Coordinates of C-alpha atoms in Angstrom, one line a residue:
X1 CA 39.0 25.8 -37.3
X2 CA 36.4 26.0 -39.8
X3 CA 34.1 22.7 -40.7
X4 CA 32.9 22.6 -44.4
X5 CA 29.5 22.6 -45.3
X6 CA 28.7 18.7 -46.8
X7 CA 29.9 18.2 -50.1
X8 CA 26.2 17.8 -51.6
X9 CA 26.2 21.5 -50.6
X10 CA 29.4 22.7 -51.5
X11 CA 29.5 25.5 -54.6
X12 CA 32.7 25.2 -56.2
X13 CA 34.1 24.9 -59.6
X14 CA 37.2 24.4 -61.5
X15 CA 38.5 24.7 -65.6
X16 CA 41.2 23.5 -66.6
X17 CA 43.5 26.6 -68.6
X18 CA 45.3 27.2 -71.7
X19 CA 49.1 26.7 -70.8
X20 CA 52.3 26.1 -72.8
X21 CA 53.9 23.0 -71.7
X22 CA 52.0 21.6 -68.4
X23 CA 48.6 21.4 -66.8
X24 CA 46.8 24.4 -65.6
X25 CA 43.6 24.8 -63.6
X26 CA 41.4 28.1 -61.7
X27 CA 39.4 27.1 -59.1
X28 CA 36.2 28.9 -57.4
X29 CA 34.8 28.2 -54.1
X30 CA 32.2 29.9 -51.6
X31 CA 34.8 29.3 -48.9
X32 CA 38.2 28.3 -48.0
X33 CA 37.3 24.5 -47.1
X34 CA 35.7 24.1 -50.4
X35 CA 38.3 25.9 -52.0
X36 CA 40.8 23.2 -51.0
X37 CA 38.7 20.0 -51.6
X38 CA 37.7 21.4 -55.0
X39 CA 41.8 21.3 -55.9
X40 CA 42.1 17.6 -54.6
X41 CA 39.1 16.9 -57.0
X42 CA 40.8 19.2 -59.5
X43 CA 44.1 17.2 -59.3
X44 CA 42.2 13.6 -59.8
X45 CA 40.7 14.5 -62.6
X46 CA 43.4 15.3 -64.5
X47 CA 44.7 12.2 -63.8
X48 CA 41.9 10.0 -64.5
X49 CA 38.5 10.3 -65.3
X50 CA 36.1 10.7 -62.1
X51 CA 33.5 9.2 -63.6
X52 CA 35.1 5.7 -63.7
X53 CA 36.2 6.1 -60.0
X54 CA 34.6 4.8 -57.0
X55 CA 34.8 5.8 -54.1
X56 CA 36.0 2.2 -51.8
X57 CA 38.5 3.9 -49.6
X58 CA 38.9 6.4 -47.8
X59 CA 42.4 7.9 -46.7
X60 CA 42.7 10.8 -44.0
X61 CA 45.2 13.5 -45.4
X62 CA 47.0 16.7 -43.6
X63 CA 48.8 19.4 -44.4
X64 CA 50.7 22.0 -43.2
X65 CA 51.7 25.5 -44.2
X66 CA 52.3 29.0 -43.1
X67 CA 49.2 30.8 -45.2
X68 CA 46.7 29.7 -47.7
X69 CA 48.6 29.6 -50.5
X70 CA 51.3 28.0 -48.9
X71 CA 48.9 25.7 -47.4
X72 CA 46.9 24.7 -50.2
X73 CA 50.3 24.0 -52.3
X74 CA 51.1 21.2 -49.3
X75 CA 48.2 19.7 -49.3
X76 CA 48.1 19.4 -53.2
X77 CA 51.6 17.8 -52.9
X78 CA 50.6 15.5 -50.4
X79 CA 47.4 14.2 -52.2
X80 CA 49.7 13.9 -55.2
X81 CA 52.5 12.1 -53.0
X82 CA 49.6 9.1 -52.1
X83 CA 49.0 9.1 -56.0
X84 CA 52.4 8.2 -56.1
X85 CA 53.2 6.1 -53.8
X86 CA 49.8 4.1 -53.1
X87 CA 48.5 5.0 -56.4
X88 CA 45.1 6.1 -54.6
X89 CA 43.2 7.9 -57.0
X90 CA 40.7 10.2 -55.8
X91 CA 36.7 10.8 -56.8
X92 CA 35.5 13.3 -53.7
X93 CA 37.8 15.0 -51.5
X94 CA 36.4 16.5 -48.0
X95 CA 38.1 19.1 -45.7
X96 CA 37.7 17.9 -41.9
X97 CA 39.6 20.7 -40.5
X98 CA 41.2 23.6 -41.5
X99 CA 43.3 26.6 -39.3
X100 CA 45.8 29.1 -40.5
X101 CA 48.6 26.6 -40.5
X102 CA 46.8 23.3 -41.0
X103 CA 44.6 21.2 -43.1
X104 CA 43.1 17.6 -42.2
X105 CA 40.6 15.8 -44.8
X106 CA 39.6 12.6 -46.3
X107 CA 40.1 11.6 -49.7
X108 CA 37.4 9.0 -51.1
X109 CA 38.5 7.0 -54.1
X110 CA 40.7 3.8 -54.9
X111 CA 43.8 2.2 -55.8
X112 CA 44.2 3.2 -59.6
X113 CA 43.3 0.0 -62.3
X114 CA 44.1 0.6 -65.4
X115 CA 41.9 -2.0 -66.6
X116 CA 39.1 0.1 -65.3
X117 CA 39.5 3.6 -64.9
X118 CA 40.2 6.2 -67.9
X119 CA 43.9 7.4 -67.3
X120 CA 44.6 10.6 -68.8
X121 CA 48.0 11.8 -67.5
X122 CA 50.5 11.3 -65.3
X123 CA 51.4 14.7 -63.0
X124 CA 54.8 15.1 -61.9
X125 CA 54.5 18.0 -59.5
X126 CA 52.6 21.5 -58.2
X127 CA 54.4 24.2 -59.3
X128 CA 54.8 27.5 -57.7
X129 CA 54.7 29.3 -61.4
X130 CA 51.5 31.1 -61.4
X131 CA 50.2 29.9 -58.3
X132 CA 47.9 31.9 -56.4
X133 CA 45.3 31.9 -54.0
X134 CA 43.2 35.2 -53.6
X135 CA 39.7 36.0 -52.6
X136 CA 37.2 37.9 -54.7
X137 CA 34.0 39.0 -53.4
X138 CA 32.2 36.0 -51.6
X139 CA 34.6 33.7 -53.6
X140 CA 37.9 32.3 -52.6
X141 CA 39.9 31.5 -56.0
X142 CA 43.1 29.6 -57.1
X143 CA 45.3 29.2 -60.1
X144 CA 47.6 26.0 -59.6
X145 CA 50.3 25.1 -62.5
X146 CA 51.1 21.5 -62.6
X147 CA 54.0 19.9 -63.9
X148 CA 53.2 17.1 -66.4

């Protein structure tokens, strides 16, 4: 298991990308843990504005998978699956745990208002086109396609 440094500390970034018909982001983190919490924050964003978003709740979210790609995919499905179904919207997402097959975090956010956040669009799904996960030097990178 590997613990994530604190947020506050936590180098990562992530752009959205040119692509045809959906949503496409690359993501860069100094670790794995980072890597994974910067695509939660990733996903939110595209769905509403972060800025507007407070963090009131907190929901623990795991994952499983067989690699990192295939892990990261499942826990982007699952955080999009709570959007769904609980309509939690999230501002900050942190990694607890994280194994080879495994990931445990919390997301901290709220239940979606329309009244008071800034929607921007509605994500129907991760896509496997063009996914990746791949590291790079000191940096663990992502590509993640999502359907829109």
């Amino acid at each position: 298991m590997t613990t994530p440094p604190p947020a506050s500390n936590r180098k990562a970034a992530f752009r959205e990308l040119e692509h045809t018909a959906d949503l496409a982001v690359e993501l860069s983190a100094e670790d794995l843990p980072s890597l994974f919490a910067v695509a939660g924050e990733a996903l939110y964003a595209l769905i509403a504005d972060p800025e507007t978003i407070e963090p009131l709740e907190q929901a623990r979210v795991s994952a499983t998978g067989v690699a990192p790609d295939e892990l990261l995919h499942a826990w982007l499905r699952e955080l999009l699956a709570r959007f769904n179904v609980g309509r939690l919207v999230g501002k900050r997402c942190e990694i607890v745990a994280l194994s080879n097959d495994r990931v445990e975090g919390v997301v901290f956010g709220e239940t979606l208002d329309l009244g008071r956040h800034t929607f921007y669009t509605e994500i129907k799904g991760v896509t496997y086109h063009d996914f990746k996960v791949w590291s790079e030097g000191d940096l663990w990178r992502a590509i993640v396609v999502f359907d829109v």
